[in-house]
XYZ file of C-alpha atoms in Angstrom:
560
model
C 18.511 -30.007 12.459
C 15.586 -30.871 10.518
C 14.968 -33.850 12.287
C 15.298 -32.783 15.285
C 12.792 -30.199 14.700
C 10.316 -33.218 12.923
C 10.679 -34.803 16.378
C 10.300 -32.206 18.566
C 7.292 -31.137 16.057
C 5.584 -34.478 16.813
C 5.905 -34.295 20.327
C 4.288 -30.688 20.239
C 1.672 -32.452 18.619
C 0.520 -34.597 20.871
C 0.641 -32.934 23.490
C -1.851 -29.671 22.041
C -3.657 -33.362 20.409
C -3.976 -33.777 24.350
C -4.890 -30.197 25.079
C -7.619 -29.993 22.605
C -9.176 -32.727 23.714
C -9.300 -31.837 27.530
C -11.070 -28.435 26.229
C -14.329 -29.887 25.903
C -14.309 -31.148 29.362
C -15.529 -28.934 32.213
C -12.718 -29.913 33.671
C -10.500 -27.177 30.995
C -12.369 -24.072 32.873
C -9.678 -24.569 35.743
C -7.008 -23.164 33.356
C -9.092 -20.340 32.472
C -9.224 -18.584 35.726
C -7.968 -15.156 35.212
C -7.217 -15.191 39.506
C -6.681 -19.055 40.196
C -7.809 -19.966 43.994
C -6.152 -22.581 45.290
C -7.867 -25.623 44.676
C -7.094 -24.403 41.035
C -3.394 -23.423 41.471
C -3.221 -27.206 42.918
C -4.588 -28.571 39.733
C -2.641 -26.168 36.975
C 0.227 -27.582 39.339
C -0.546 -31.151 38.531
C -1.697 -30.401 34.584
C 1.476 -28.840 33.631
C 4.201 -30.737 36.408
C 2.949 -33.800 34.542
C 3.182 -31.931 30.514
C 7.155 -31.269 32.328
C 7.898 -35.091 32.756
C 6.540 -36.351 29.926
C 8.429 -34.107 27.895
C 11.806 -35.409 29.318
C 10.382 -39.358 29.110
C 9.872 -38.160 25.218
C 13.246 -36.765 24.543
C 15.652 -37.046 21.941
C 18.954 -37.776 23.238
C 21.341 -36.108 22.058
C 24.939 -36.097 23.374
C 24.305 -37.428 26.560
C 21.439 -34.461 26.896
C 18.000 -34.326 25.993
C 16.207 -32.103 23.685
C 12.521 -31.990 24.570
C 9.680 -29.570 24.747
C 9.395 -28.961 28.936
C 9.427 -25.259 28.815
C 5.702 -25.553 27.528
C 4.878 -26.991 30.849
C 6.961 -24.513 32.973
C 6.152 -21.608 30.819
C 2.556 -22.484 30.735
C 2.151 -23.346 34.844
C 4.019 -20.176 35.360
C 1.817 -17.842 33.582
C -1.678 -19.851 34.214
C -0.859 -20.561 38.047
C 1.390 -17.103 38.976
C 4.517 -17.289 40.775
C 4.519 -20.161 43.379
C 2.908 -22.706 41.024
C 5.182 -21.336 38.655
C 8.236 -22.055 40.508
C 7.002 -25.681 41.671
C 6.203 -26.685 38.370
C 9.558 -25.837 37.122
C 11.396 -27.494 40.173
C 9.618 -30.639 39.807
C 9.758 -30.865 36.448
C 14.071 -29.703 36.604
C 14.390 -32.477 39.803
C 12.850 -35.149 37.971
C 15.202 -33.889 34.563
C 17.872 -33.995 36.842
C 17.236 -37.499 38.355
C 17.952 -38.657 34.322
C 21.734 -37.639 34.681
C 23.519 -36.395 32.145
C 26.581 -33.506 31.801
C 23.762 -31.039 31.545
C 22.057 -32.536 34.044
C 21.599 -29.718 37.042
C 21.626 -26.738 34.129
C 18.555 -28.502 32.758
C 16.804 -28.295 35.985
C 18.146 -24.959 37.159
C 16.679 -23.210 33.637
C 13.288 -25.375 33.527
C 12.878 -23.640 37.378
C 14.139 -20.521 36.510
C 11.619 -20.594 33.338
C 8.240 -21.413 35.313
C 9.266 -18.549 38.177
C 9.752 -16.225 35.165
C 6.737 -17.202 33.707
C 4.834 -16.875 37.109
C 6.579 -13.138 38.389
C 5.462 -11.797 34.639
C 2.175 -13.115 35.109
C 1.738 -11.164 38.692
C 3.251 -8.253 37.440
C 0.990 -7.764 34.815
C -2.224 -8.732 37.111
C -0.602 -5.902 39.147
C -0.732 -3.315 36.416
C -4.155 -4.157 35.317
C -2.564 -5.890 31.798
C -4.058 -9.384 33.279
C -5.043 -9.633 29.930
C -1.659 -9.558 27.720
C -0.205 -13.175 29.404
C -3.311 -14.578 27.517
C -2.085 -13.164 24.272
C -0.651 -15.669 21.635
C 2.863 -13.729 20.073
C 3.485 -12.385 23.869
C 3.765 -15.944 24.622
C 5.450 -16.707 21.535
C 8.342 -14.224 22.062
C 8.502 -14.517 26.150
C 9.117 -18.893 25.210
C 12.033 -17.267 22.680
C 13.650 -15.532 24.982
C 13.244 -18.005 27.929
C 14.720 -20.673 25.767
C 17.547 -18.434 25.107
C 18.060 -17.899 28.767
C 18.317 -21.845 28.964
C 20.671 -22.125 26.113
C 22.676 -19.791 28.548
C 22.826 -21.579 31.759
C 23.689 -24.190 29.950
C 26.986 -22.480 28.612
C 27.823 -21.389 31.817
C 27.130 -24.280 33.989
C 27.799 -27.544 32.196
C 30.566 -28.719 31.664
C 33.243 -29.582 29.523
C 32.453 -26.355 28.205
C 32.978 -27.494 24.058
C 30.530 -29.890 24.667
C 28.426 -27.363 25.751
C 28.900 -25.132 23.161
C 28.152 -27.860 20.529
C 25.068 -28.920 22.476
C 23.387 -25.581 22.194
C 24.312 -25.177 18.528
C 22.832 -28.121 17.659
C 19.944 -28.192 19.328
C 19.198 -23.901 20.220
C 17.106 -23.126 16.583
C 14.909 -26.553 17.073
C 14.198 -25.620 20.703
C 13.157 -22.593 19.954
C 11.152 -22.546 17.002
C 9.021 -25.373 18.374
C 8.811 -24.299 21.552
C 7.782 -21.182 21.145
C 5.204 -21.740 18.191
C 3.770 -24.954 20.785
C 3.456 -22.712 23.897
C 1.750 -19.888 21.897
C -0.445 -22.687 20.560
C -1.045 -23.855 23.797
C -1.900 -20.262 25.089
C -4.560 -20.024 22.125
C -6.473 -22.545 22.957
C -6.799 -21.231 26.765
C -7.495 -17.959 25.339
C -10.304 -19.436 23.023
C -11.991 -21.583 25.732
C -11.695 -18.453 27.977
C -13.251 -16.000 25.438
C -15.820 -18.572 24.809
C -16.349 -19.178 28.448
C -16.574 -15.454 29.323
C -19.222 -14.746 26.346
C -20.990 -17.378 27.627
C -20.836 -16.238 31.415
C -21.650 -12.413 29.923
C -24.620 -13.621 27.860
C -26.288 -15.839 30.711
C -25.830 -12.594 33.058
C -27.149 -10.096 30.745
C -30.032 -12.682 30.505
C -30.264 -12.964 33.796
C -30.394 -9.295 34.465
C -33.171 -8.509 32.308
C -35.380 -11.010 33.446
C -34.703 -9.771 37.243
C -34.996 -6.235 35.676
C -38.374 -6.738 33.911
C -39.653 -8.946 36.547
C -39.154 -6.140 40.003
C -41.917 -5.996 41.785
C -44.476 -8.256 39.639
C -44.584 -11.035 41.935
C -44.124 -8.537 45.142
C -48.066 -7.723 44.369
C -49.057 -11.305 44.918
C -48.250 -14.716 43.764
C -51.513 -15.032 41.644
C -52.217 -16.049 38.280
C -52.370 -12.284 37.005
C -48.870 -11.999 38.298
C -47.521 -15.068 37.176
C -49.030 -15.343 33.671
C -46.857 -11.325 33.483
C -43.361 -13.495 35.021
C -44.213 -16.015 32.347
C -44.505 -13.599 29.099
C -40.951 -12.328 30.345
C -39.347 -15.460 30.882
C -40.306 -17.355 27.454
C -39.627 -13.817 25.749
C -36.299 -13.649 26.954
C -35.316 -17.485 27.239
C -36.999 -18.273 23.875
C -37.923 -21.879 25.411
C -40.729 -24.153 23.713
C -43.089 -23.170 26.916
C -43.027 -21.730 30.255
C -45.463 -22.432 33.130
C -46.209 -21.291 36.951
C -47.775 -23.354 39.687
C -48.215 -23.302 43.502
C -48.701 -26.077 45.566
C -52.646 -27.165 44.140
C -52.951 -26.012 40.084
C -51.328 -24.384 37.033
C -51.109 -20.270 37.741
C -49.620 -19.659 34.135
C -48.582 -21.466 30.575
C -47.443 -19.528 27.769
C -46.082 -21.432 24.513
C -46.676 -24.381 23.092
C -49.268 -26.845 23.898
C -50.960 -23.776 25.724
C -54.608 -25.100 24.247
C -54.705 -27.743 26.799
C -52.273 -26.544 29.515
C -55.094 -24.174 31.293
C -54.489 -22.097 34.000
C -56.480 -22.845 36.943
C -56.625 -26.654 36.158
C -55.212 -29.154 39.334
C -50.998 -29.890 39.135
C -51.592 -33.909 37.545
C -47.951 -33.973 36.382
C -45.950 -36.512 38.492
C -42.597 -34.109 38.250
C -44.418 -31.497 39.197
C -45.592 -33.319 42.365
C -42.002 -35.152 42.952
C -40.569 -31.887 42.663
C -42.671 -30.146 45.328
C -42.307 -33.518 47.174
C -38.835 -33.736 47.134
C -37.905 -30.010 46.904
C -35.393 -30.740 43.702
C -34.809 -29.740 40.379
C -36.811 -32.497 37.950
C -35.326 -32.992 34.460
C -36.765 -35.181 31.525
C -35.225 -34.917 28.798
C -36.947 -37.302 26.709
C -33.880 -38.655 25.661
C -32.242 -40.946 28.684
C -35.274 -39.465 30.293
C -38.821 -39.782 29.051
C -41.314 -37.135 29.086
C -44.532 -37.627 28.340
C -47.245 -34.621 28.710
C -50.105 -36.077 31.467
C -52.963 -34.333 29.617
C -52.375 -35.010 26.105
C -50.818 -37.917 24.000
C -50.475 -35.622 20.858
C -48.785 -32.675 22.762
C -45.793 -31.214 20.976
C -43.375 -30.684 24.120
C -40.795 -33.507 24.500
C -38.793 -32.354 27.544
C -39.262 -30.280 30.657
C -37.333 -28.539 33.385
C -39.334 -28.265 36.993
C -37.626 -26.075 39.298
C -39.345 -25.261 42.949
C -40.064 -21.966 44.199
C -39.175 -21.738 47.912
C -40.449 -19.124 50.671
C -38.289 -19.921 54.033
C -37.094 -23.436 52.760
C -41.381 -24.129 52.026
C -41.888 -25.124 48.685
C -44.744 -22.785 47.660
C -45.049 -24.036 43.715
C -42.642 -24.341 40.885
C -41.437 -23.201 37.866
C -41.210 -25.449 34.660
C -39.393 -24.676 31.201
C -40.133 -26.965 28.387
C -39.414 -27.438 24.994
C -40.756 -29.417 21.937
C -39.431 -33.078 20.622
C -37.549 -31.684 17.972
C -35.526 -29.447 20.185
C -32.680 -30.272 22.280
C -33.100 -28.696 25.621
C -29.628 -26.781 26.703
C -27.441 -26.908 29.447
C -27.623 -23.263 29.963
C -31.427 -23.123 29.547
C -31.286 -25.349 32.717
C -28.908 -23.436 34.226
C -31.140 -19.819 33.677
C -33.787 -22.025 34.778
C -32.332 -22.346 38.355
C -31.338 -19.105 38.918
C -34.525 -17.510 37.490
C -35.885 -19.915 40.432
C -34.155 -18.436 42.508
C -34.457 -15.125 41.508
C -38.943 -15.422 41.793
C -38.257 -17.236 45.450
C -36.477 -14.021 46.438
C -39.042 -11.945 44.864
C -42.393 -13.919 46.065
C -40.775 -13.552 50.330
C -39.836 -10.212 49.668
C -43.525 -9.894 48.629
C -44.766 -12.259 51.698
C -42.589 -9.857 53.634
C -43.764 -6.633 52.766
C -47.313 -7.847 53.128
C -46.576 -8.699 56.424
C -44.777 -5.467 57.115
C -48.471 -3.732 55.604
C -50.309 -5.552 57.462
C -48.750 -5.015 60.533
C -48.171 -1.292 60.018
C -51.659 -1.160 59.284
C -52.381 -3.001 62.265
C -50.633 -0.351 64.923
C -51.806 2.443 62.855
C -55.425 1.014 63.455
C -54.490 0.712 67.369
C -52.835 4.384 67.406
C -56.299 5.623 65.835
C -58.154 3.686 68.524
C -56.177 4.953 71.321
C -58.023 7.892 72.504
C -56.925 7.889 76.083
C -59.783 7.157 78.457
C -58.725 9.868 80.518
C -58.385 12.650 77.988
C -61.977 11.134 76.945
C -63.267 11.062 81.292
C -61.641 14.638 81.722
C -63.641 16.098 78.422
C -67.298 14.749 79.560
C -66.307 16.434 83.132
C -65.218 19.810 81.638
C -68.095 19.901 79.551
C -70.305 18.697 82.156
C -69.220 21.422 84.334
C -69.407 24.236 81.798
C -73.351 23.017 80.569
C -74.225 24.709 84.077
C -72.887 28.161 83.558
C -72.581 28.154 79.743
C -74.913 25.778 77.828
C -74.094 27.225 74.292
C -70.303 26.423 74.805
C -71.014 22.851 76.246
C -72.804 22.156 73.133
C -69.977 23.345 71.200
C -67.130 21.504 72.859
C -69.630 18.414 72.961
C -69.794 19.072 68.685
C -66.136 19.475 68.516
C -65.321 16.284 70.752
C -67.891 14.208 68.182
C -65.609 15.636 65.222
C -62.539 14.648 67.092
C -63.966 11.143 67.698
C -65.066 10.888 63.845
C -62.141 11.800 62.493
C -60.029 9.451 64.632
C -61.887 6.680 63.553
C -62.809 7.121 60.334
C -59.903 8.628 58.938
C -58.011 7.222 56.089
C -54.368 5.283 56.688
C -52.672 6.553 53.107
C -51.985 10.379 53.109
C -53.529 13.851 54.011
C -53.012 17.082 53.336
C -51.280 18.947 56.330
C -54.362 21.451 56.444
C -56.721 18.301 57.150
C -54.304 16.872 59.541
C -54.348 20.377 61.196
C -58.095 20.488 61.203
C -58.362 17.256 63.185
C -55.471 18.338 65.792
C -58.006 21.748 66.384
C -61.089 19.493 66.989
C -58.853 18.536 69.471
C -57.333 21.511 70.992
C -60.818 23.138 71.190
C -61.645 20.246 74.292
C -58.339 20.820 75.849
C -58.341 24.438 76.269
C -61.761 24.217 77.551
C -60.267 21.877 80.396
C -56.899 23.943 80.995
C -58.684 27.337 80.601
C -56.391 29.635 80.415
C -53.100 27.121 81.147
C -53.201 26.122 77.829
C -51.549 28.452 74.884
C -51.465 26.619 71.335
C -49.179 28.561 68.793
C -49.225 28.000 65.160
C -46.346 29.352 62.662
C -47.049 27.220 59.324
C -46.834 29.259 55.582
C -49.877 28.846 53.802
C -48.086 27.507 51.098
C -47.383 24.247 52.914
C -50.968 23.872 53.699
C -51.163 21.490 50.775
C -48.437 19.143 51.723
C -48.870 15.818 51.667
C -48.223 13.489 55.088
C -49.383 10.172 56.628
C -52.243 10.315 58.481
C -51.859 10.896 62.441
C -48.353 12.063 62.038
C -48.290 15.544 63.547
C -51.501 15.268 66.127
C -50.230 11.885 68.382
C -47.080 14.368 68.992
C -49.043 17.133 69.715
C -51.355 15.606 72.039
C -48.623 13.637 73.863
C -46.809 17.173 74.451
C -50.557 18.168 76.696
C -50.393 14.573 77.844
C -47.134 14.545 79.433
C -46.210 17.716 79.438
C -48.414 20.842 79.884
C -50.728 18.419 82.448
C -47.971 18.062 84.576
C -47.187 22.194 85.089
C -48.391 23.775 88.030
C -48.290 27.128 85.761
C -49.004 28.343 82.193
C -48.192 25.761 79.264
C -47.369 26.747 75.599
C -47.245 24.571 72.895
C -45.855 25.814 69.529
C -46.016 24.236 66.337
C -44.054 25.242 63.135
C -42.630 24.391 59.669
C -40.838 24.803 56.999
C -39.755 23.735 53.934
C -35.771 23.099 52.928
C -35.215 21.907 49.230
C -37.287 19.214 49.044
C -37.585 18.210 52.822
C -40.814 19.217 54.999
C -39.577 19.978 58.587
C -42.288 20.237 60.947
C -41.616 20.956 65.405
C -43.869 20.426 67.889
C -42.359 22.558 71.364
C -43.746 22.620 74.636
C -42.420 24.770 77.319
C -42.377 21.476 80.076
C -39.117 20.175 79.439
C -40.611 16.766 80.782
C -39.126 14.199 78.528
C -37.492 11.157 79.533
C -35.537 8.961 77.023
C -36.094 5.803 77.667
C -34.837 3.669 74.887
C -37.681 1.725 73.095
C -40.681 3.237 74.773
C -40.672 6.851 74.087
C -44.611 6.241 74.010
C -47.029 4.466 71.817
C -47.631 7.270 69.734
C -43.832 8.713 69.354
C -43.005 5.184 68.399
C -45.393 4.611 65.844
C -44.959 8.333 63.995
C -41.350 7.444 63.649
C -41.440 3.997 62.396
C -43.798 4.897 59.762
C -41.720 7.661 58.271
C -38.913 5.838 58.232
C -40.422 2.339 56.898
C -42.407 4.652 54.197
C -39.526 7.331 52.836
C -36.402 5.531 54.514
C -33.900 6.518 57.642
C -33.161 9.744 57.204
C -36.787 10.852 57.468
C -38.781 10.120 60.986
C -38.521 11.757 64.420
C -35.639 13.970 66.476
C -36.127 14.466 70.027
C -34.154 17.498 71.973
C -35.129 17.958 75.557
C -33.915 20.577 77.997
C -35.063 19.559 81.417
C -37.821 21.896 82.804
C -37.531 24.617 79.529
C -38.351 22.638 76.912
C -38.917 19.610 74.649
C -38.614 19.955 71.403
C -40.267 17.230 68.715
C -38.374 17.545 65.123
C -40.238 16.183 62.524
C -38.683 15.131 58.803
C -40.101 14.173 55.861
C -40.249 14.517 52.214
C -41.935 17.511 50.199
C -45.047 15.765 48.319
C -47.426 18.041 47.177
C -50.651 16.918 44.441
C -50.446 17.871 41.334
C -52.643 20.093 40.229
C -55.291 19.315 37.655
């Protein structure tokens, strides 16, 4: 027995010899997927299919059988690779032990398929339990190989034949087959389980990385790709990388350089390094590693970095300037410092267009909030100079008070700020305006207010409430043969400001996409400034009413 277990020993041996070798290739990772894909299951297929067959080309005969060390390969297949890989790995594995002949010929390959679908159903089951974990665990393996060797030692009792021979067969050769093959698979398991805890601390420490960088660097480059900004991205990036050096360019000079050789690396100086150019050129990742390599620093012979990592920084597939990690000659530069180079790429691209996009999205909400405060309709403005043109006949002290309140209405429409206003100035300018209407309706018009004091102070956009207001007159109380009221109230629940401009026209048309200029404009800004459940409501009840809801957030100043 002792030899048998020498030979089977030595066999072990060269195949986890084998193993540990293939676990400093990339190519290992494949059996460290805790859910295999495909492409993967296809591979642990081949890996362990091929451990099967040369176990049985390895052998010892013995009796016209073979004792040999395939369960590793079925076991292992069945629990990397889940049930179907499992099950293929044992039946190729059985076929091509059962193509070798023999008395125990078809148990041999009915237990070695019977062992990788065992392997493969407890592997699923515990993924199904959440215990994905356990079928990575050394003595599990260990005792699950004892017990499917002594299902094999079974099957072979009760399906070869002549049944002594049987019976001295597994006597012979049970205690070998199972203490080796069950130390070698839980061997074999280890080393997964090592790679995979090494691969996973690996994975967890380049994400953590990752995340703090992205977490310390929101919103830094969303203010402007600049050297102020970039020379605050750089800090981050060398304090959390701990790289040699870390510098910033766009397309024309050096934003930012932080580390070493920063005495003659000056910001504002013109790009002169030839990776730096190839890799805006090109729009690829440039590596020197001054190994296979050669760096060389273009503005100093003496300088103390010996490789570099250039990485562009892309807006809409346009290189816009790159990012370069370096460290000194006596450093090696790692793999995973490249890699966190990429993504933190990656990560500033996303960060610089979301900053491009948002100063677009200013500029052009800036842009219609200019043309809402320019549109004072030319007949509101034709139909004021006539009413007060009118009344200087009969009432020359009330002409020169509408003409006073129409020059405060003008002036505060174009002069008034774009950020925020208190409700009681944003009511101040809407009565500058009612005071001209009323003189032109006379008595048609009746403007109702019903807002608490206490909300005076509120915070809102400018020209929020009074485009609303006036395109209630507008299209609504012009168009009444009769009286027109127009009533405008608020209130505060929790922390929302609800404001509702009513007019007693019931004149409102949806029309999708043009509910006015003004309508339009109100509601995008609310929404694009506190989100989409803040902005506009519109309720109409033909001839009765229309009714103009108005949500936004309580912001009041603090008081000093």
């Amino acid at each position: 027995m002792m030899s048998l277990i020498l030979l089977l020993t030595q066999q072990m041996c060269v195949y986890l010899v084998i193993v540990y070798l293939v676990s400093k290739t990339p190519f290992f990772k494949v059996l460290t997927e805790a859910s295999p894909r495909l492409p993967h299951k296809v591979v642990i297929y081949i890996v362990f299919s091929g451990f099967g067959i040369m176990a049985t080309y390895f052998g010892e005969q013995i009796n016209d059988a073979i004792a040999n060390t395939r369960v590793m390969g079925a076991i292992m297949g069945g629990l990397l690779g889940g049930p179907v890989t499992g099950f293929l790995v044992g039946l190729t594995a059985g076929i091509h032990r059962y193509s070798f002949g023999g008395f125990t010929d078809l148990a041999c390959a009915i237990s070695t398929t019977m062992e990788g679908l065992s392997a493969g159903l407890i592997a699923y089951y515990f993924r199904s339990i959440g215990l994905n974990a356990l079928r990575f665990k050394p003595l599990f393996v260990f005792w699950f190989t004892v017990f499917m060797e002594m299902m094999q030692m079974a099957i072979i009792l009760l399906v070869a034949r002549p049944f002594d021979q049987a019976l001295d067969l597994v006597l012979q050769i049970a205690p070998s087959m199972l203490i080796v093959n069950s130390i070698g698979t839980a061997l074999f398991m280890s080393m997964v389980r090592d790679q995979k805890a090494m691969y996973d601390k690996l994975s967890s420490s380049f994400t953590n990385q990752a995340m703090r960088i992205a977490e310390r660097c929101v919103g830094v480059l969303a203010k402007g790709f600049d050297e102020k900004s970039s020379a605050k991205v750089a800090q981050i990036i060398i304090e959390e990388t701990k790289v040699g050096a870390v510098a910033i360019t766009d397309r024309k000079k050096l934003l930012a350089f932080i580390g070493i050789g920063d005495d003659h690396h000056i910001p504002g100086r013109p790009i002169s390094s030839q990776l730096t150019i190839d890799c805006m050129k090109y729009n690829r990742v440039m590596f020197a590693d001054g190994v296979d390599f050669p760096y060389s620093c273009s503005l100093s012979w003496n300088c103390r970095l010996g490789s570099c990592l250039v990485i562009p920084l892309t807006s809409d597939s346009e290189v816009i300037g790159t990012i370069k990690l370096y460290e000194a000659r006596n450093k090696m530069f790692l793999n995973i410092n490249r890699t966190l180079g990429e993504g933190i790429a990656k990560l500033l691209s996303n960060q610089i267009l979301y900053g491009q996009l948002e100063e677009k999205q200013h500029l052009l909400t800036q842009s219609e909030l200019k043309l809402l405060q320019a549109q004072v309709n030319p007949h509101f403005l034709f139909n004021a100079l006539n009413t007060i043109a009118i009344i200087t006949r009969r009432d020359p002290e009330n002409a020169r008070k509408l003409l006073l309140q129409l020059s405060k209405y003008l002036r505060i429409n174009l002069k008034r700020t774009t950020g925020l206003v208190s409700l009681c100035d944003e009511l101040d300018h809407i009565d500058s305006y009612l005071n001209v209407e009323k003189a032109r309706f006379s008595d048609r018009l009746e403007i109702n207010f019903d807002i608490p004091n206490e909300l005076h102070l509120v915070k809102l956009p400018a020209f929020t409430l009074q485009p609303i207001i006036e395109n209630a007159v507008k299209h609504g109380i012009s168009q009444m043969m009769g009286p027109g009221t127009v009533t405008v109230t608020g209130a505060q629940h929790d922390d929302v400001l609800e404001l509702c401009v009513e007019d007693n026209a019931g004149l409102f048309q949806h029309k999708p996409q043009s509910e006015g200029l003004g309508l339009n404009l109100v509601d995008k800004r609310l929404k694009n400034q506190y989100g989409p459940e803040y902005g506009l409501e519109i309720e109409c009840e033909p001839d009765v009413s229309t009714k103009v809801h108005i949500r936004l957030p309580m912001t009041v100043p603090e008081m000093a």
